[in-house]
PDB file of C-alpha atoms in Angstrom:
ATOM      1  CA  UNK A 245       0.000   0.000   0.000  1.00 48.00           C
ATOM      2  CA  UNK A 246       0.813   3.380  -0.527  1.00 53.00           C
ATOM      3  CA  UNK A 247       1.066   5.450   2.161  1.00 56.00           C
ATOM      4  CA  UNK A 248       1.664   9.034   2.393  1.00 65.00           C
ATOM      5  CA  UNK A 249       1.409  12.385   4.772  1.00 72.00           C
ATOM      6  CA  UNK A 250      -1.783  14.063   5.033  1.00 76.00           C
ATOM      7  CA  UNK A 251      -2.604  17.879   5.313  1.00 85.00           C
ATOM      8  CA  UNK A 252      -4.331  19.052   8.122  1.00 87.00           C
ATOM      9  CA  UNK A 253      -7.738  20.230   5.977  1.00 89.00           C
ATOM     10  CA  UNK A 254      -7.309  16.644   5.240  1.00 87.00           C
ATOM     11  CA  UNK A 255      -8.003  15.080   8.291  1.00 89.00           C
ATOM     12  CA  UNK A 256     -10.573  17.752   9.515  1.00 91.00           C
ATOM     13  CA  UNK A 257     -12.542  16.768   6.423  1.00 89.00           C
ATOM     14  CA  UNK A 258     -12.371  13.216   6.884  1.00 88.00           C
ATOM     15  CA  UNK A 259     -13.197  13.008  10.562  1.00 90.00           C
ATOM     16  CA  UNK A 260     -16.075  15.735   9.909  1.00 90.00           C
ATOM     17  CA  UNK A 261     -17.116  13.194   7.159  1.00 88.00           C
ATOM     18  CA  UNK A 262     -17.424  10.591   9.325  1.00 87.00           C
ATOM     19  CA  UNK A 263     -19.074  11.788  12.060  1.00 88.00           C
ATOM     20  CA  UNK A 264     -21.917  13.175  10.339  1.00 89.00           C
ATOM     21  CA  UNK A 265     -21.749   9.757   7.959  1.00 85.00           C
ATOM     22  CA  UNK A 266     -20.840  11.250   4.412  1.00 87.00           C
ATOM     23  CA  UNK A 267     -17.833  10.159   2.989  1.00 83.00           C
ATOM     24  CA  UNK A 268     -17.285   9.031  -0.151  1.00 83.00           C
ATOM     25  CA  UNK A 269     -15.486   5.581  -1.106  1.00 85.00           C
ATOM     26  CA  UNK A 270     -12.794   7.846  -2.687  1.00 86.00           C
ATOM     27  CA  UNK A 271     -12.290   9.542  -0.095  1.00 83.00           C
ATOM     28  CA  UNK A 272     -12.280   6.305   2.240  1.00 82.00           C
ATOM     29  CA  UNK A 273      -9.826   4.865   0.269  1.00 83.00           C
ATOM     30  CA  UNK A 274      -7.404   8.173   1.041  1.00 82.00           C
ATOM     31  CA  UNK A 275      -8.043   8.127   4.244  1.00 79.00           C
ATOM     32  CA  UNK A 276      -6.801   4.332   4.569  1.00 81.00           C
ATOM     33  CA  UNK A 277      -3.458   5.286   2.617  1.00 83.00           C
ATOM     34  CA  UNK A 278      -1.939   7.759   5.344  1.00 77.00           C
ATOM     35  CA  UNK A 279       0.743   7.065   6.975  1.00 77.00           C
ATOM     36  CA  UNK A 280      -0.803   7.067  10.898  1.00 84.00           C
ATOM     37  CA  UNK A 281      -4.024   6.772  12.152  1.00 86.00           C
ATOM     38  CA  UNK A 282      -2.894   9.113  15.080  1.00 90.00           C
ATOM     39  CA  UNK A 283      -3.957  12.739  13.300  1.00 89.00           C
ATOM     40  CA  UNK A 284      -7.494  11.052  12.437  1.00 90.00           C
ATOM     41  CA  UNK A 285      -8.118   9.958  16.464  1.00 92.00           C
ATOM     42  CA  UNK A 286      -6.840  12.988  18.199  1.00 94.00           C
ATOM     43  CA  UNK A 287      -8.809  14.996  15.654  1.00 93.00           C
ATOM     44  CA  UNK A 288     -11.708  13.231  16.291  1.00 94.00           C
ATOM     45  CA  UNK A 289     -11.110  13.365  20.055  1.00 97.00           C
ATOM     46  CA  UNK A 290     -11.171  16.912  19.947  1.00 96.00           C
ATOM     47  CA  UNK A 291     -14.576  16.773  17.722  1.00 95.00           C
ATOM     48  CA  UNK A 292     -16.460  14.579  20.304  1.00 96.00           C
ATOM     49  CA  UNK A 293     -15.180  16.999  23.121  1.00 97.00           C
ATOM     50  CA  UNK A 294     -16.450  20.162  21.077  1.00 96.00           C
ATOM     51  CA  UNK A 295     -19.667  17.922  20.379  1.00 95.00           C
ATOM     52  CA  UNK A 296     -20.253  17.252  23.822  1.00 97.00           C
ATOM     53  CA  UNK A 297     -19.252  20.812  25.150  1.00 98.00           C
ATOM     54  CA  UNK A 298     -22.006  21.989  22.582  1.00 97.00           C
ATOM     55  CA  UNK A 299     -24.389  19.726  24.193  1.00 97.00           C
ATOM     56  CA  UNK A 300     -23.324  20.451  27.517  1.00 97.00           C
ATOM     57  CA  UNK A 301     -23.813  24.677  26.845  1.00 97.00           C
ATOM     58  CA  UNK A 302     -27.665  24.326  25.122  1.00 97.00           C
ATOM     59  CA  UNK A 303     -28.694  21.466  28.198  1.00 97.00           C
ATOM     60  CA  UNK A 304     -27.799  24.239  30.243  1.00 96.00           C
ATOM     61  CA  UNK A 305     -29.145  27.018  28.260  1.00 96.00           C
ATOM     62  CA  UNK A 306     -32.588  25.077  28.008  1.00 96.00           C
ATOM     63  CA  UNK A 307     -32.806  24.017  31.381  1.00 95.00           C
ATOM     64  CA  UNK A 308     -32.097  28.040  32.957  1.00 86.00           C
TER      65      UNK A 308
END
């Protein structure tokens, strides 16, 4: 396999992708071809975390 660096934009699109569920096989198949998996899971770390944050803020906002 091929593998290869990836830019930033890059990852933020894949892991944005994925958590909403659109990605395209293309795109899959790119994603598969880098050279860690490491960008990809602390970028998606840092997703959930903003994800549950946002959660956390309109709970509250609802609930006051």
């Amino acid at each position: 396999m091929n593998e290869k660096k990836v830019a930033l934009w890059q990852v933020v699109k894949a892991v944005s992708g994925a958590f909403i569920g659109v990605q395209s096989e293309k795109q899959r198949l790119e994603d598969f071809q880098s050279q860690s998996a490491l960008p990809y899971v602390i970028t998606a770390l840092v997703f959930a975390a903003i994800f549950v944050a946002v959660l956390f803020l309109v709970v509250s906002l609802v609930l006051n």
